[in-house]
Amino acid sequence: MPDEGLIVEARGENLLAVTFTAMASPCEILLPLMSEHAALAIGAVAAQEAWRVEKKYSRYRDDSVTAWIHENRGTPVEVDPETASLIDFASQCFDLSEGLFDVTSGVLRRAWTFDGSDRIPESATIERLLPLVGFEKLEWRSPRLVLPAGMELDFGGIGKEYAVDRSYELLAARDWTPFLVNFGGDLRANRPPSHGPWQVGIERPGTDREATMLLDLEYGALATSGDSRRYLLKDGIRYGHILSPLTGWPAPKSPRSITVAASSCTEAGLLSTVAMLNGAGAQAYLDEQGVRYWLLE
């Protein structure tokens, strides 16, 4: 059934939410009031696309494109057009961020487990992994890729935002109605419902989904990066899960949370992540980009 796993819920007097789970995140499509059948039809389009992207690129599945690339390390492979486009985007992110946004840095999770404990890895462990990080070490001539032995690709840093944009595009092409796509707090809207702008809460760091502020959103995208749920804490120092590919460690003195507005969710996600990796320089970086943002310490 296309609507399997989807639930329709009322949100106040004027909205419906079609909810489901994808990419280990709560997901929802917000819609004006309509029949449950119509809402499920719209929600199913977005959910099926989210599940498709997750299945294709998840590093946790042995039948994903990512797993296939890893199985063929050291030998040339030819990727499909969608994967080629994602790798091209990752290459642009790497260049624009001066190496701070790097889809090969997922290998660092062999050293780090962000479970809220105080288990900080040994510096020597991180040093041994750093030679396996660096997008420039790939042989990439679209659509041909050679992934060096021991290295990994991890699309997790852009996957959820990419799924938001893909779902958005499928819904916008049908032009059914005003809608807002929200995958785990990364979201994009086409236009406001008749009763006024969408209201989006920005979560207060360290709370259980408690909003610290409400934003009015008519259209466009928002993405948030932060350390609320994935972190380590030792000697009063909080280590967030966003790791610098240059050092293998979280950037020191990063804000607790950064939300960025942009025209697409992938762009917003890139900017919020790179800002976090700028540590104490996050605000200066965002000011240079000329984007709207909300920074919580």
XYZ file of C-alpha atoms in Angstrom:
297
model
C 0.000 0.000 0.000
C 1.407 3.422 -0.914
C 0.090 4.942 2.328
C 1.472 2.225 4.625
C 3.164 3.830 7.616
C 1.468 7.198 7.043
C -0.733 8.828 9.684
C -2.947 11.875 9.212
C -3.182 14.185 12.225
C -4.992 17.475 12.853
C -2.734 20.411 13.681
C -4.872 23.106 15.204
C -7.999 24.271 13.408
C -6.557 24.897 9.956
C -3.899 22.277 9.193
C -3.344 18.581 8.674
C -0.067 16.713 9.027
C 0.767 13.496 7.205
C 3.460 11.872 9.359
C 5.892 9.015 8.776
C 9.442 8.001 9.643
C 12.416 8.110 7.255
C 16.181 8.474 7.644
C 15.829 7.818 11.385
C 13.822 11.051 11.677
C 10.198 12.035 12.261
C 8.854 13.421 8.982
C 5.689 15.295 8.110
C 3.927 17.052 5.266
C 1.826 19.973 6.507
C -1.286 20.761 4.469
C -4.422 22.910 4.641
C -7.619 21.161 5.682
C -8.764 18.572 3.126
C -10.081 15.024 3.081
C -7.945 12.324 4.681
C -7.817 10.513 1.336
C -6.443 13.594 -0.448
C -3.910 14.249 2.313
C -2.683 10.646 2.182
C -2.267 10.863 -1.588
C -0.028 13.921 -1.213
C 1.858 12.531 1.764
C 2.517 9.239 -0.008
C 4.335 11.004 -2.856
C 6.739 12.647 -0.404
C 7.154 9.570 1.777
C 7.894 7.254 -1.140
C 10.574 9.653 -2.355
C 12.127 9.960 1.110
C 12.227 6.171 1.436
C 13.691 5.845 -2.069
C 16.523 8.270 -1.314
C 17.190 6.550 2.015
C 17.298 3.089 0.434
C 19.564 4.233 -2.375
C 22.168 6.128 -0.354
C 22.053 4.825 3.232
C 25.403 3.710 4.604
C 23.538 1.281 6.868
C 22.172 -0.884 4.013
C 24.145 -3.493 2.123
C 21.997 -3.026 -1.003
C 22.548 0.735 -1.399
C 24.578 2.505 -4.073
C 26.895 3.614 -1.280
C 27.540 -0.019 -0.286
C 28.152 -0.952 -3.929
C 30.743 1.819 -4.286
C 32.455 0.627 -1.091
C 32.520 -2.971 -2.327
C 34.385 -1.802 -5.428
C 37.052 0.321 -3.738
C 40.196 0.708 -5.778
C 38.535 -0.077 -9.109
C 36.703 2.252 -11.522
C 32.910 2.241 -11.308
C 30.392 4.116 -13.421
C 27.594 5.654 -11.369
C 24.069 6.540 -12.448
C 23.155 10.144 -13.326
C 21.521 10.931 -9.961
C 24.537 9.676 -8.017
C 26.859 11.557 -10.370
C 24.899 14.740 -9.675
C 25.202 14.188 -5.912
C 28.956 13.604 -6.151
C 29.298 16.740 -8.297
C 27.421 18.667 -5.614
C 29.674 17.178 -2.925
C 32.684 18.301 -4.956
C 31.315 21.847 -5.133
C 30.626 21.806 -1.387
C 34.192 20.674 -0.728
C 35.630 23.495 -2.849
C 33.312 26.235 -1.599
C 33.921 25.291 2.050
C 37.709 25.059 1.567
C 37.615 21.406 2.568
C 35.347 21.734 5.625
C 32.392 19.943 3.995
C 33.711 16.548 2.930
C 31.608 13.451 2.183
C 34.652 11.242 2.815
C 34.816 12.244 6.504
C 32.255 9.626 7.597
C 35.149 7.247 8.215
C 35.811 9.251 11.397
C 32.788 7.595 13.023
C 35.050 4.591 13.559
C 36.613 6.680 16.327
C 33.575 8.595 17.585
C 30.288 7.339 19.051
C 28.035 10.218 20.033
C 25.915 8.562 22.698
C 25.933 11.253 25.392
C 28.718 9.523 27.327
C 32.203 10.813 28.225
C 34.101 8.390 25.956
C 36.385 10.694 23.983
C 38.599 8.865 21.459
C 42.377 8.840 21.732
C 44.142 11.379 19.530
C 46.212 8.570 18.011
C 43.048 6.797 16.841
C 41.886 9.920 15.024
C 45.329 10.505 13.520
C 45.283 7.014 12.004
C 41.982 7.773 10.251
C 42.827 11.202 8.830
C 44.789 9.794 5.848
C 41.500 8.175 4.755
C 39.742 11.561 4.614
C 39.925 13.994 1.712
C 37.661 14.412 -1.306
C 40.687 15.397 -3.385
C 41.971 11.811 -3.054
C 39.063 10.455 -5.102
C 39.425 9.929 -8.825
C 36.233 11.535 -10.070
C 35.506 12.181 -13.737
C 31.740 12.016 -14.000
C 30.338 9.397 -14.215
C 33.507 7.378 -13.438
C 34.709 7.099 -9.854
C 37.620 5.382 -8.152
C 37.318 5.295 -4.346
C 40.750 4.540 -2.828
C 41.156 1.530 -0.562
C 40.042 2.175 3.018
C 38.051 5.317 2.170
C 34.274 5.768 2.423
C 31.579 7.958 0.964
C 28.911 9.153 3.381
C 25.997 11.103 1.933
C 24.433 11.513 5.379
C 25.512 15.153 5.572
C 23.367 16.062 2.579
C 20.938 13.131 2.292
C 18.058 14.429 4.402
C 18.178 17.884 2.846
C 18.380 16.330 -0.628
C 15.326 14.192 0.173
C 13.432 17.316 1.286
C 14.214 19.047 -2.007
C 13.368 15.984 -4.097
C 10.024 15.541 -2.312
C 9.340 19.264 -2.634
C 9.978 19.160 -6.381
C 7.625 16.210 -6.885
C 4.833 17.921 -4.947
C 5.407 21.332 -6.537
C 5.205 19.791 -10.012
C 1.638 18.736 -9.230
C 0.767 22.150 -7.773
C -1.910 20.560 -5.628
C -1.993 22.955 -2.710
C 0.179 24.919 -0.264
C 2.456 22.485 1.561
C 5.439 22.309 3.877
C 7.868 19.374 3.808
C 9.557 18.786 7.181
C 12.061 15.953 7.555
C 13.524 15.989 11.041
C 13.546 19.783 11.256
C 14.900 20.410 7.760
C 12.067 21.843 5.721
C 10.841 23.621 2.614
C 7.523 25.273 1.747
C 6.035 26.334 -1.580
C 3.580 29.019 -0.426
C 1.593 29.880 2.696
C -1.894 28.532 3.393
C -4.797 30.964 3.192
C -4.905 31.699 6.929
C -1.315 33.031 7.069
C 2.358 31.974 7.102
C 3.586 28.607 8.286
C 4.832 28.775 11.860
C 8.114 26.962 12.416
C 9.642 26.390 15.831
C 13.399 26.468 16.412
C 14.253 24.025 19.156
C 15.990 25.179 22.313
C 19.268 23.233 22.676
C 19.248 20.729 25.495
C 15.458 20.361 25.681
C 13.072 17.713 24.424
C 11.785 19.484 21.324
C 10.907 22.673 23.198
C 10.768 25.632 20.795
C 12.803 28.653 21.798
C 11.325 30.826 19.046
C 8.670 30.689 16.340
C 9.398 31.844 12.797
C 6.860 32.838 10.171
C 7.690 31.143 6.863
C 5.871 31.818 3.608
C 8.140 29.930 1.207
C 11.711 28.678 0.905
C 13.812 26.360 3.036
C 15.286 26.125 6.517
C 17.922 23.702 7.788
C 19.340 23.370 11.287
C 22.654 21.977 12.515
C 23.424 21.462 16.185
C 24.457 19.182 19.013
C 21.180 18.651 20.898
C 20.966 14.881 20.453
C 24.333 13.585 19.289
C 27.196 14.632 21.526
C 29.759 13.601 24.154
C 30.328 15.401 27.434
C 33.575 15.232 29.402
C 35.078 17.575 32.008
C 32.367 20.128 31.280
C 33.176 20.208 27.555
C 30.453 19.254 25.086
C 31.631 17.588 21.867
C 29.072 17.860 19.056
C 28.778 15.262 16.301
C 29.794 17.543 13.400
C 33.459 16.681 12.880
C 36.038 18.698 10.983
C 37.581 16.618 8.189
C 40.758 18.657 8.654
C 41.332 17.701 12.287
C 38.977 14.797 13.022
C 37.561 16.741 15.994
C 34.491 18.956 16.482
C 35.258 22.619 15.883
C 35.881 24.296 19.243
C 33.453 26.900 20.585
C 30.753 26.099 18.005
C 27.248 27.419 18.671
C 24.767 24.895 20.066
C 22.447 25.348 17.084
C 22.429 27.184 13.752
C 19.366 27.541 11.508
C 19.820 28.977 8.005
C 17.228 30.121 5.458
C 17.879 29.558 1.757
C 16.039 28.870 -1.476
C 16.698 25.102 -1.226
C 17.171 22.782 1.714
C 20.494 21.437 0.415
C 21.883 24.977 0.274
C 20.588 25.781 3.760
C 22.039 22.536 5.120
C 25.426 23.180 3.573
C 25.611 26.675 5.062
C 24.470 25.626 8.549
C 26.944 22.724 8.654
C 29.908 24.743 7.404
C 29.027 27.489 9.861
C 29.189 24.952 12.712
C 32.580 23.793 11.435
C 33.804 27.376 11.624
C 33.446 27.124 15.406
C 33.800 30.491 17.087
C 33.813 32.057 13.611
C 30.337 30.767 12.742
C 28.574 34.119 12.943
C 31.244 35.904 10.903
C 31.020 33.171 8.260
C 27.246 33.492 7.983
C 27.463 37.275 7.813
C 29.860 36.902 4.885
C 27.362 34.666 3.085
C 24.635 37.296 3.351
C 21.953 34.803 4.441
C 19.301 34.928 7.153
C 20.197 32.785 10.121
C 19.352 32.134 13.767
C 22.230 31.194 16.060
C 21.747 29.753 19.564
C 24.620 29.436 22.021
